[in-house]
Tab-separated table of C-alpha atoms in Angstrom:
chain	number	residue	atom	x	y	z
A	25	MET	CA	-32.535	-77.738	-3.049
A	26	LYS	CA	-28.931	-78.455	-2.153
A	27	ARG	CA	-27.851	-77.336	-5.646
A	28	ASN	CA	-29.778	-74.017	-5.254
A	29	LYS	CA	-28.315	-73.486	-1.829
A	30	LYS	CA	-24.814	-74.036	-3.242
A	31	LYS	CA	-25.430	-71.542	-6.071
A	32	TRP	CA	-26.778	-69.028	-3.525
A	33	LEU	CA	-23.635	-69.385	-1.395
A	34	ILE	CA	-21.387	-68.881	-4.459
A	35	TRP	CA	-23.244	-65.708	-5.513
A	36	THR	CA	-23.087	-64.397	-1.925
A	37	MET	CA	-19.325	-64.861	-1.861
A	38	VAL	CA	-18.926	-63.157	-5.263
A	39	LEU	CA	-21.034	-60.171	-4.227
A	40	THR	CA	-19.100	-59.854	-0.956
A	41	LEU	CA	-15.777	-59.843	-2.818
A	42	MET	CA	-17.084	-57.206	-5.233
A	43	ILE	CA	-18.214	-54.939	-2.372
A	44	LEU	CA	-14.872	-55.274	-0.611
A	45	THR	CA	-12.986	-54.549	-3.827
A	46	ILE	CA	-15.022	-51.401	-4.551
A	47	ALA	CA	-14.569	-50.164	-0.982
A	48	GLY	CA	-10.817	-50.695	-1.214
A	49	CYS	CA	-10.624	-48.611	-4.408
A	50	ALA	CA	-12.649	-45.710	-3.050
A	51	PRO	CA	-10.709	-42.492	-2.180
A	52	ARG	CA	-9.711	-42.097	1.426
A	53	ASN	CA	-11.299	-39.420	3.564
A	54	SER	CA	-9.215	-36.209	3.324
A	55	ALA	CA	-9.358	-35.527	7.032
A	56	SER	CA	-6.002	-35.050	8.754
A	57	PRO	CA	-4.583	-38.005	10.730
A	58	GLU	CA	-5.371	-36.153	13.957
A	59	SER	CA	-9.093	-36.116	13.102
A	60	GLU	CA	-9.409	-39.716	11.867
A	61	GLY	CA	-11.397	-41.850	14.273
A	62	THR	CA	-11.796	-39.008	16.786
A	63	GLY	CA	-15.274	-37.897	15.825
A	64	VAL	CA	-14.038	-34.519	14.497
A	65	ASN	CA	-16.501	-33.139	11.917
A	66	GLN	CA	-18.795	-36.100	12.422
A	67	GLY	CA	-22.344	-35.106	11.720
A	68	GLY	CA	-21.119	-31.803	10.216
A	69	SER	CA	-20.403	-30.528	6.723
A	70	ALA	CA	-17.163	-31.430	5.057
A	71	ALA	CA	-14.260	-28.971	5.156
A	72	PRO	CA	-13.915	-26.795	2.035
A	73	SER	CA	-11.572	-28.217	-0.559
A	74	SER	CA	-9.248	-26.584	-3.081
A	75	PRO	CA	-10.234	-26.398	-6.759
A	76	PRO	CA	-9.344	-29.476	-8.863
A	77	THR	CA	-5.843	-29.463	-10.300
A	78	ASN	CA	-3.904	-31.482	-12.878
A	79	ASP	CA	-0.637	-31.048	-10.964
A	80	PRO	CA	0.310	-34.518	-9.602
A	81	GLN	CA	2.019	-32.838	-6.639
A	82	GLN	CA	-1.225	-31.082	-5.722
A	83	GLN	CA	-3.738	-33.873	-6.350
A	84	GLY	CA	-5.505	-34.932	-3.204
A	85	ASN	CA	-4.587	-31.644	-1.515
A	86	THR	CA	-7.570	-30.309	0.382
A	87	GLU	CA	-5.897	-27.358	2.097
A	88	PRO	CA	-8.235	-24.635	3.375
A	89	THR	CA	-8.921	-21.651	1.133
A	90	PRO	CA	-5.683	-19.626	0.803
A	91	PRO	CA	-5.528	-16.404	2.868
A	92	GLN	CA	-5.247	-14.365	-0.346
A	93	GLN	CA	-8.543	-15.783	-1.592
A	94	GLU	CA	-10.155	-15.206	1.797
A	95	THR	CA	-8.957	-11.588	1.693
A	96	THR	CA	-10.298	-11.136	-1.832
A	97	ASP	CA	-13.689	-12.521	-0.839
A	98	ALA	CA	-13.820	-10.341	2.287
A	99	VAL	CA	-12.879	-7.248	0.287
A	100	ALA	CA	-15.553	-7.959	-2.309
A	101	GLU	CA	-18.129	-8.287	0.460
A	102	GLN	CA	-16.864	-5.120	2.137
A	103	LEU	CA	-16.909	-3.195	-1.139
A	104	ASP	CA	-20.473	-4.269	-1.811
A	105	LYS	CA	-21.598	-2.684	1.459
A	106	LEU	CA	-20.086	0.750	0.768
A	107	THR	CA	-22.127	3.666	-0.502
A	108	THR	CA	-20.856	5.705	-3.444
A	109	THR	CA	-19.896	8.500	-1.042
A	110	GLU	CA	-17.864	6.070	1.052
A	111	LYS	CA	-16.112	4.718	-2.029
A	112	ILE	CA	-15.211	8.192	-3.268
A	113	GLY	CA	-13.847	9.076	0.173
A	114	GLN	CA	-11.343	6.226	-0.070
A	115	LEU	CA	-9.848	7.858	-3.161
A	116	VAL	CA	-8.678	10.888	-1.175
A	117	LEU	CA	-6.029	11.309	1.527
A	118	VAL	CA	-5.996	14.748	3.134
A	119	GLY	CA	-3.981	17.016	5.401
A	120	MET	CA	-5.195	19.155	8.279
A	121	GLU	CA	-4.405	22.458	9.941
A	122	GLY	CA	-3.225	22.735	13.522
A	123	THR	CA	-2.492	20.195	16.204
A	124	ALA	CA	-5.979	19.017	17.134
A	125	PRO	CA	-9.082	17.838	15.241
A	126	ASP	CA	-11.540	20.603	14.355
A	127	GLU	CA	-14.771	21.111	12.411
A	128	HIS	CA	-12.951	20.590	9.125
A	129	THR	CA	-11.437	17.245	10.097
A	130	ARG	CA	-14.814	16.127	11.423
A	131	LYS	CA	-16.532	17.076	8.175
A	132	LEU	CA	-13.858	15.309	6.136
A	133	ILE	CA	-14.467	12.176	8.216
A	134	GLU	CA	-18.217	12.272	8.795
A	135	THR	CA	-19.477	13.848	5.555
A	136	TYR	CA	-16.833	12.992	2.968
A	137	ARG	CA	-15.617	9.712	4.534
A	138	VAL	CA	-11.984	10.321	3.541
A	139	GLY	CA	-9.623	7.381	3.417
A	140	GLY	CA	-6.874	8.886	5.536
A	141	PHE	CA	-4.725	11.782	6.735
A	142	ILE	CA	-1.164	12.959	6.210
A	143	PHE	CA	0.620	14.839	9.004
A	144	TYR	CA	3.307	17.469	8.620
A	145	LYS	CA	5.719	19.067	11.072
A	146	ASP	CA	3.228	21.778	12.027
A	147	ASN	CA	0.724	19.112	13.104
A	148	ILE	CA	3.118	17.605	15.657
A	149	GLU	CA	4.430	19.414	18.747
A	150	ASN	CA	5.494	16.563	21.014
A	151	SER	CA	4.814	12.891	21.645
A	152	ASP	CA	1.838	13.345	23.967
A	153	GLN	CA	0.101	15.757	21.610
A	154	ALA	CA	0.804	13.592	18.544
A	155	LEU	CA	-0.604	10.506	20.257
A	156	SER	CA	-3.685	12.422	21.389
A	157	LEU	CA	-4.275	13.779	17.878
A	158	ILE	CA	-4.013	10.407	16.176
A	159	ASN	CA	-6.132	8.580	18.752
A	160	ARG	CA	-8.789	11.296	18.543
A	161	LEU	CA	-8.982	11.044	14.743
A	162	LYS	CA	-9.416	7.290	15.096
A	163	GLU	CA	-12.192	7.857	17.589
A	164	ASP	CA	-13.905	10.367	15.297
A	165	ASN	CA	-13.621	7.846	12.454
A	166	SER	CA	-15.479	5.166	14.450
A	167	VAL	CA	-18.634	6.280	12.602
A	168	ASN	CA	-17.137	4.786	9.427
A	169	LYS	CA	-16.818	1.192	8.239
A	170	LEU	CA	-13.154	1.496	7.245
A	171	PRO	CA	-9.997	2.396	9.201
A	172	LEU	CA	-7.895	5.396	8.203
A	173	PHE	CA	-4.536	5.539	6.494
A	174	LEU	CA	-2.443	7.696	8.861
A	175	GLY	CA	0.801	8.758	7.250
A	176	VAL	CA	3.873	10.961	7.403
A	177	ASP	CA	7.017	11.664	5.402
A	178	GLU	CA	9.578	10.061	7.666
A	179	GLU	CA	12.765	9.516	5.664
A	180	GLY	CA	15.384	10.394	8.254
A	181	GLY	CA	17.816	13.236	7.709
A	182	ARG	CA	16.178	16.591	6.936
A	183	VAL	CA	12.771	15.074	6.128
A	184	THR	CA	11.305	14.085	9.466
A	185	ARG	CA	7.981	14.691	11.222
A	186	MET	CA	8.792	13.024	14.516
A	187	PRO	CA	8.777	15.014	17.772
A	188	LYS	CA	12.057	16.465	19.037
A	189	GLU	CA	12.208	13.876	21.813
A	190	PHE	CA	13.515	11.359	19.276
A	191	ALA	CA	17.133	11.059	18.200
A	192	LYS	CA	17.932	11.817	14.580
A	193	ILE	CA	17.928	9.102	11.914
A	194	PRO	CA	20.847	9.553	9.463
A	195	THR	CA	20.222	10.735	5.906
A	196	ALA	CA	19.549	8.162	3.211
A	197	ALA	CA	22.833	9.183	1.577
A	198	SER	CA	24.749	8.389	4.776
A	199	ILE	CA	23.019	5.027	5.045
A	200	GLY	CA	23.752	4.300	1.387
A	201	ASN	CA	27.422	5.164	1.862
A	202	THR	CA	27.789	2.311	4.346
A	203	GLY	CA	27.331	-0.088	1.434
A	204	ASP	CA	25.413	-2.394	3.755
A	205	PRO	CA	21.664	-2.953	3.083
A	206	LYS	CA	21.338	-4.173	6.673
A	207	ALA	CA	21.924	-0.577	7.763
A	208	ALA	CA	18.882	0.568	5.793
A	209	GLU	CA	16.805	-2.266	7.207
A	210	ASP	CA	17.863	-1.513	10.792
A	211	PHE	CA	17.262	2.239	10.643
A	212	TYR	CA	13.919	1.868	8.893
A	213	ARG	CA	12.875	-0.777	11.394
A	214	VAL	CA	13.425	1.817	14.111
A	215	ILE	CA	11.352	4.293	12.089
A	216	GLY	CA	8.684	1.601	11.969
A	217	ASP	CA	8.777	1.351	15.770
A	218	GLU	CA	8.393	5.114	16.104
A	219	LEU	CA	5.477	5.374	13.701
A	220	SER	CA	3.571	2.260	14.732
A	221	GLY	CA	3.801	3.289	18.384
A	222	PHE	CA	1.728	6.359	17.553
A	223	GLY	CA	-0.673	4.385	15.377
A	224	LEU	CA	0.776	5.753	12.141
A	225	ASN	CA	0.534	3.075	9.477
A	226	LEU	CA	1.859	4.739	6.309
A	227	ASP	CA	5.336	6.131	5.610
A	228	PHE	CA	5.985	8.095	2.428
A	229	ALA	CA	9.410	6.500	2.158
A	230	PRO	CA	11.820	5.178	1.064
A	231	VAL	CA	12.988	7.537	-1.676
A	232	LEU	CA	13.922	5.483	-4.745
A	233	ASP	CA	15.180	8.411	-6.810
A	234	VAL	CA	18.724	8.038	-8.124
A	235	ASN	CA	20.724	11.162	-7.272
A	236	SER	CA	22.116	11.532	-10.789
A	237	ASN	CA	22.029	15.352	-10.947
A	238	PRO	CA	24.212	17.204	-8.393
A	239	ASP	CA	22.233	20.418	-9.063
A	240	ASN	CA	18.968	18.814	-7.981
A	241	PRO	CA	17.426	21.111	-5.330
A	242	VAL	CA	14.897	18.665	-3.908
A	243	ILE	CA	16.462	15.171	-3.736
A	244	GLY	CA	20.186	15.292	-2.887
A	245	ASP	CA	20.921	13.419	0.348
A	246	ARG	CA	17.356	12.087	0.448
A	247	SER	CA	18.574	9.507	-2.100
A	248	PHE	CA	20.527	6.422	-1.101
A	249	GLY	CA	23.052	7.029	-3.874
A	250	ASP	CA	23.945	7.988	-7.410
A	251	THR	CA	23.600	4.538	-8.987
A	252	PRO	CA	20.431	2.505	-9.470
A	253	GLU	CA	22.106	-0.541	-7.947
A	254	THR	CA	22.795	1.223	-4.639
A	255	VAL	CA	19.337	2.772	-4.496
A	256	SER	CA	17.679	-0.587	-5.234
A	257	LYS	CA	19.448	-2.659	-2.607
A	258	MET	CA	19.086	0.003	0.072
A	259	GLY	CA	15.488	0.801	-0.871
A	260	LEU	CA	14.383	-2.828	-0.746
A	261	ALA	CA	15.996	-3.255	2.672
A	262	ALA	CA	14.276	-0.097	3.944
A	263	MET	CA	10.931	-1.389	2.686
A	264	GLY	CA	11.474	-4.583	4.654
A	265	GLY	CA	12.328	-2.676	7.821
A	266	LEU	CA	9.085	-0.675	7.674
A	267	SER	CA	6.713	-3.436	6.603
A	268	GLY	CA	8.147	-5.735	9.260
A	269	LYS	CA	6.770	-3.296	11.829
A	270	GLY	CA	3.351	-3.103	10.215
A	271	VAL	CA	3.991	0.217	8.474
A	272	ILE	CA	3.209	0.483	4.757
A	273	PRO	CA	6.182	1.774	2.723
A	274	VAL	CA	5.331	4.214	-0.081
A	275	VAL	CA	8.141	4.234	-2.643
A	276	LYS	CA	8.680	7.562	-4.384
A	277	HIS	CA	8.929	9.622	-6.642
A	278	PHE	CA	7.954	7.599	-9.715
A	279	PRO	CA	9.205	7.618	-12.461
A	280	GLY	CA	12.273	9.318	-10.938
A	281	HIS	CA	12.906	12.816	-9.569
A	282	GLY	CA	16.691	12.509	-9.376
A	283	ASP	CA	17.630	14.318	-12.573
A	284	THR	CA	15.702	17.567	-12.190
A	285	SER	CA	16.769	21.156	-11.584
A	286	VAL	CA	13.360	22.461	-10.460
A	287	ASP	CA	11.686	21.830	-7.094
A	288	SER	CA	8.194	20.474	-7.834
A	289	HIS	CA	6.955	22.144	-4.646
A	290	LEU	CA	7.443	25.417	-6.506
A	291	GLY	CA	7.242	24.668	-10.227
A	292	LEU	CA	6.946	21.896	-12.800
A	293	PRO	CA	10.200	20.038	-13.498
A	294	VAL	CA	10.778	18.832	-17.066
A	295	VAL	CA	12.653	15.560	-17.675
A	296	ASN	CA	13.647	15.114	-21.303
A	297	HIS	CA	14.640	11.453	-21.128
A	298	ASP	CA	13.113	8.855	-23.421
A	299	LEU	CA	11.822	5.486	-22.247
A	300	GLN	CA	15.079	3.684	-23.009
A	301	ARG	CA	17.076	6.010	-20.754
A	302	LEU	CA	14.465	5.751	-17.992
A	303	LYS	CA	14.662	1.953	-18.135
A	304	GLU	CA	18.443	2.058	-17.831
A	305	LEU	CA	18.551	4.311	-14.765
A	306	GLU	CA	15.527	5.978	-13.143
A	307	LEU	CA	13.112	3.040	-13.392
A	308	VAL	CA	15.501	0.355	-12.142
A	309	PRO	CA	14.796	0.776	-8.384
A	310	PHE	CA	11.049	1.014	-8.994
A	311	GLN	CA	11.055	-2.123	-11.137
A	312	ASP	CA	12.963	-3.963	-8.412
A	313	ALA	CA	10.516	-2.712	-5.766
A	314	ILE	CA	7.553	-3.873	-7.842
A	315	GLU	CA	9.099	-7.302	-8.331
A	316	ASN	CA	9.575	-7.472	-4.556
A	317	GLY	CA	5.932	-6.700	-3.787
A	318	THR	CA	5.880	-3.000	-2.979
A	319	ASP	CA	2.457	-1.993	-1.664
A	320	MET	CA	2.204	1.650	-2.731
A	321	VAL	CA	3.882	3.872	-5.326
A	322	MET	CA	3.841	7.677	-5.238
A	323	VAL	CA	3.835	9.394	-8.635
A	324	ALA	CA	5.744	12.669	-8.940
A	325	HIS	CA	4.730	15.908	-10.636
A	326	LEU	CA	7.143	15.740	-13.575
A	327	LEU	CA	6.644	16.566	-17.230
A	328	LEU	CA	8.216	13.956	-19.511
A	329	PRO	CA	7.643	15.343	-23.034
A	330	LYS	CA	8.920	12.204	-24.763
A	331	LEU	CA	6.273	10.131	-22.978
A	332	ASP	CA	3.472	12.697	-22.654
A	333	PRO	CA	3.984	16.348	-23.681
A	334	ASP	CA	0.606	17.464	-22.322
A	335	HIS	CA	0.235	15.960	-18.836
A	336	PRO	CA	2.566	15.712	-15.829
A	337	SER	CA	3.289	12.156	-14.758
A	338	SER	CA	0.948	12.521	-11.775
A	339	PHE	CA	-2.094	12.438	-14.059
A	340	SER	CA	-0.673	11.074	-17.302
A	341	LYS	CA	-2.232	7.935	-18.793
A	342	ALA	CA	1.015	7.295	-20.647
A	343	VAL	CA	2.967	7.215	-17.373
A	344	ILE	CA	0.444	5.697	-14.950
A	345	HIS	CA	-1.440	3.195	-17.116
A	346	ASP	CA	0.908	2.488	-20.011
A	347	LEU	CA	4.235	2.557	-18.149
A	348	LEU	CA	3.554	1.743	-14.490
A	349	ARG	CA	0.560	-0.559	-14.876
A	350	GLU	CA	1.211	-2.238	-18.234
A	351	GLU	CA	4.957	-2.039	-18.923
A	352	LEU	CA	6.109	-2.635	-15.340
A	353	GLY	CA	3.120	-4.774	-14.345
A	354	TYR	CA	2.274	-2.957	-11.117
A	355	LYS	CA	-1.067	-3.986	-9.589
A	356	GLY	CA	-0.947	-2.196	-6.224
A	357	VAL	CA	-2.024	1.195	-4.904
A	358	ILE	CA	-0.860	4.334	-6.707
A	359	ILE	CA	-0.965	7.700	-4.928
A	360	THR	CA	-0.128	11.171	-6.209
A	361	ASP	CA	2.398	13.476	-4.669
A	362	ASP	CA	0.650	16.354	-2.904
A	363	MET	CA	-1.698	17.979	-5.410
A	364	THR	CA	-1.356	21.351	-3.654
A	365	MET	CA	2.287	21.653	-4.744
A	366	GLY	CA	3.221	24.454	-7.115
A	367	ALA	CA	3.860	22.071	-10.001
A	368	ILE	CA	0.074	21.548	-10.153
A	369	THR	CA	-1.535	24.654	-8.662
A	370	GLU	CA	0.570	27.049	-10.751
A	371	ASN	CA	-0.164	25.282	-14.031
A	372	TYR	CA	-3.337	23.173	-13.872
A	373	SER	CA	-6.769	22.800	-12.337
A	374	ILE	CA	-6.372	20.640	-9.238
A	375	GLU	CA	-9.915	19.299	-9.745
A	376	GLN	CA	-9.240	18.195	-13.310
A	377	ALA	CA	-5.852	16.768	-12.365
A	378	ALA	CA	-7.466	14.658	-9.620
A	379	VAL	CA	-10.116	13.204	-11.933
A	380	GLU	CA	-7.615	12.487	-14.718
A	381	PHE	CA	-5.318	10.746	-12.235
A	382	ILE	CA	-8.129	8.348	-11.310
A	383	THR	CA	-9.097	7.666	-14.935
A	384	ALA	CA	-5.419	7.148	-15.822
A	385	GLY	CA	-5.187	4.235	-13.377
A	386	GLY	CA	-4.449	5.859	-10.015
A	387	ASN	CA	-6.072	5.103	-6.652
A	388	ILE	CA	-5.489	7.879	-4.102
A	389	VAL	CA	-5.295	11.639	-4.609
A	390	LEU	CA	-3.128	13.260	-1.935
A	391	VAL	CA	-4.323	16.780	-1.018
A	392	GLY	CA	-2.058	17.801	1.825
A	393	HIS	CA	-3.108	21.389	2.457
A	394	ASP	CA	-6.053	23.784	2.279
A	395	TYR	CA	-9.499	22.550	3.231
A	396	ASP	CA	-11.124	24.328	0.283
A	397	LYS	CA	-8.898	22.430	-2.154
A	398	GLU	CA	-9.615	19.147	-0.379
A	399	GLU	CA	-13.342	19.743	-0.642
A	400	ALA	CA	-13.022	20.841	-4.294
A	401	VAL	CA	-11.203	17.623	-5.214
A	402	ILE	CA	-13.820	15.434	-3.518
A	403	ARG	CA	-16.626	17.293	-5.271
A	404	ALA	CA	-14.867	17.001	-8.639
A	405	ILE	CA	-14.466	13.237	-8.254
A	406	THR	CA	-18.092	12.948	-7.154
A	407	LYS	CA	-19.243	14.853	-10.222
A	408	ALA	CA	-17.089	12.663	-12.468
A	409	VAL	CA	-18.733	9.570	-10.976
A	410	GLU	CA	-22.207	11.028	-11.444
A	411	GLN	CA	-21.428	11.871	-15.086
A	412	GLY	CA	-19.944	8.451	-15.797
A	413	ILE	CA	-16.453	9.804	-16.482
A	414	ILE	CA	-15.430	7.508	-13.636
A	415	SER	CA	-17.617	4.461	-14.219
A	416	GLU	CA	-18.985	2.285	-11.435
A	417	THR	CA	-16.673	-0.509	-12.530
A	418	MET	CA	-13.651	1.802	-12.487
A	419	LEU	CA	-14.622	3.149	-9.062
A	420	ASP	CA	-14.928	-0.358	-7.631
A	421	GLU	CA	-11.587	-1.401	-9.118
A	422	ARG	CA	-9.767	1.613	-7.682
A	423	VAL	CA	-11.342	1.253	-4.236
A	424	GLY	CA	-10.997	-2.537	-4.147
A	425	THR	CA	-7.213	-2.247	-4.435
A	426	ILE	CA	-7.179	0.162	-1.496
A	427	LEU	CA	-9.328	-2.132	0.644
A	428	LYS	CA	-6.997	-5.075	-0.063
A	429	LEU	CA	-4.060	-3.066	1.239
A	430	LYS	CA	-5.892	-1.982	4.392
A	431	ALA	CA	-6.857	-5.619	4.983
A	432	LYS	CA	-3.324	-6.887	4.319
A	433	TYR	CA	-1.881	-4.674	7.049
A	434	LYS	CA	-4.867	-5.216	9.360
A	435	LEU	CA	-5.394	-1.502	9.908
A	436	SER	CA	-7.627	-0.738	12.855
A	437	GLY	CA	-9.141	2.099	14.815
A	438	GLU	CA	-7.780	0.911	18.143
A	439	PRO	CA	-6.064	3.617	20.245
A	440	MET	CA	-2.337	3.302	20.870
A	441	ASN	CA	-0.181	3.988	23.931
A	442	GLY	CA	2.695	5.673	22.120
A	443	PRO	CA	6.215	4.469	21.322
A	444	ASP	CA	8.863	3.839	23.959
A	445	VAL	CA	11.016	6.931	23.379
A	446	LYS	CA	13.965	5.671	25.445
A	447	ALA	CA	14.031	2.316	23.673
A	448	VAL	CA	13.775	3.951	20.237
A	449	ASN	CA	16.583	6.401	21.005
A	450	ALA	CA	18.766	3.590	22.327
A	451	ALA	CA	18.182	1.632	19.105
A	452	ILE	CA	19.104	4.655	16.975
A	453	LYS	CA	22.267	5.212	19.001
A	454	GLU	CA	23.273	1.571	18.698
A	455	ALA	CA	22.640	1.495	14.935
A	456	ARG	CA	24.665	4.682	14.431
A	457	LYS	CA	27.549	3.094	16.355
A	458	ASN	CA	27.299	-0.215	14.478
A	459	TYR	CA	27.480	1.465	11.068
A	460	GLY	CA	29.931	4.240	11.933
A	461	LEU	CA	27.350	7.032	11.632
A	462	GLN	CA	27.958	8.845	14.928
C-alpha cells in the first residue's frame, strides 16, 4: 500500500509538471496591456485578428482590420444595395441652367439618380445664392442613398467660378514662376477653404498640361510652366492643398493639352506625338500625380492618331485602358471633359461617345450643359446595360471605384454655413505678399 501510494505521488508530480510546462508554452492572449486583468472583453467574442503572415515582424500582430479593408467591405455592401438605375446615375455628372434648382434638376436627382453636379459662372451670382443653391440640391438629394459630387473649375486666374466677393487667386503661371511649390500649396489650400465652405467637394484642378506650345489658345497661363518638372512639383503641391481641405483634386487634361493649336471647346485638336514623346514630356506630370495617389483624372478631347486614329482620347480604349490604366497603372476614377464641347458634338454622337468611354475603362461622363443631352446620355448608358454592352460586372467595377472615392472623402448631404469671406480674402492677400504676387 505504501509502495502504491508512493507511485501515485510520483505520477501526480509528473502530470503536474507536464501541465505547467504546456501552459507555459501556450501563446499569450493578444489583448493589449491596458485590457489584461481588467475584465475587458470578458464573456465576449475575441477581437478580430489580421490574416496570418510569414513576416517575422508582423507575427503576433492582431491589429484591427485596416481602414482600407473596412472601406472596401462597406463599399461592397453599399454597392449591393443599389438598383441598376442608381448605379447608372453614378456614372454621370451633370450641369444645370440658372441659379436655383428646377424641375430638371429634380428629375435628374429623383428619376435618374445622378452622381453629381458641376457649376459654372452663370450658376453663381453671389455667396448667399451659391450657398442656398448647393444646400438645396443636397436637400433634394436626401431621397437618395449616396451623396453628390459638387464641383467647379476653380484654377485661379481667368478660370474661376467663385463669387465676386472673393479676392483673385493668381494664375497658375504666376504661381509656377515663383519656383516654390509651397506657393501652389498655400494658394490651393485657400481655394479649398472657399469651396469646402460652400459644400463643394470637387475641383477640376490643378491643370497638369505642360505649356509647350506658345500658340495654344486654351491652356497658356492656366499651366504652371513650360517644363514637365515645374508642372509636376507645382501640381503635386496644389493637389495637397486641396485634398488637405477635403476637396477632391481632378488633374487635367490627360494625356496633355499643352501642345495644341485648336480649342477643344470649339473643335477637335490633333496631337501627332507618338508614345515615346508623350512619355518624355506630356505624361510626366500625370505619372507623378498617379504615383502620389491622385484621386481623379480628367481625360481631354484630343485625337492622337499614332495611338488611336479613330477615337478621341476621351473615349479611346488605347488611351484610357491601354495607356492610363495599364501602362501608367492608374486605378482611380476617370472622368471625361465636358461631352457637350464642340470637339465631340461637332464630330461624334454624344450618346455613343459616352458608352464607349465607359467600356474603355472610364467611370464618370461629364455632361455640363443642355438637359436634353444629359437625358440622352443617361438613356444611352441604360440601353447599353440592358443590351449587355456594359456588363453587370463592368457596371459594378466602374461604380465601385466611385463609391470608394466618395467614402474616402466622407462626402455628406449636410448643409453648410458658407466660407468666411473676410478670412479667405485675408489669406489670399497674405499669400500674394509672401510670394511677391501683388
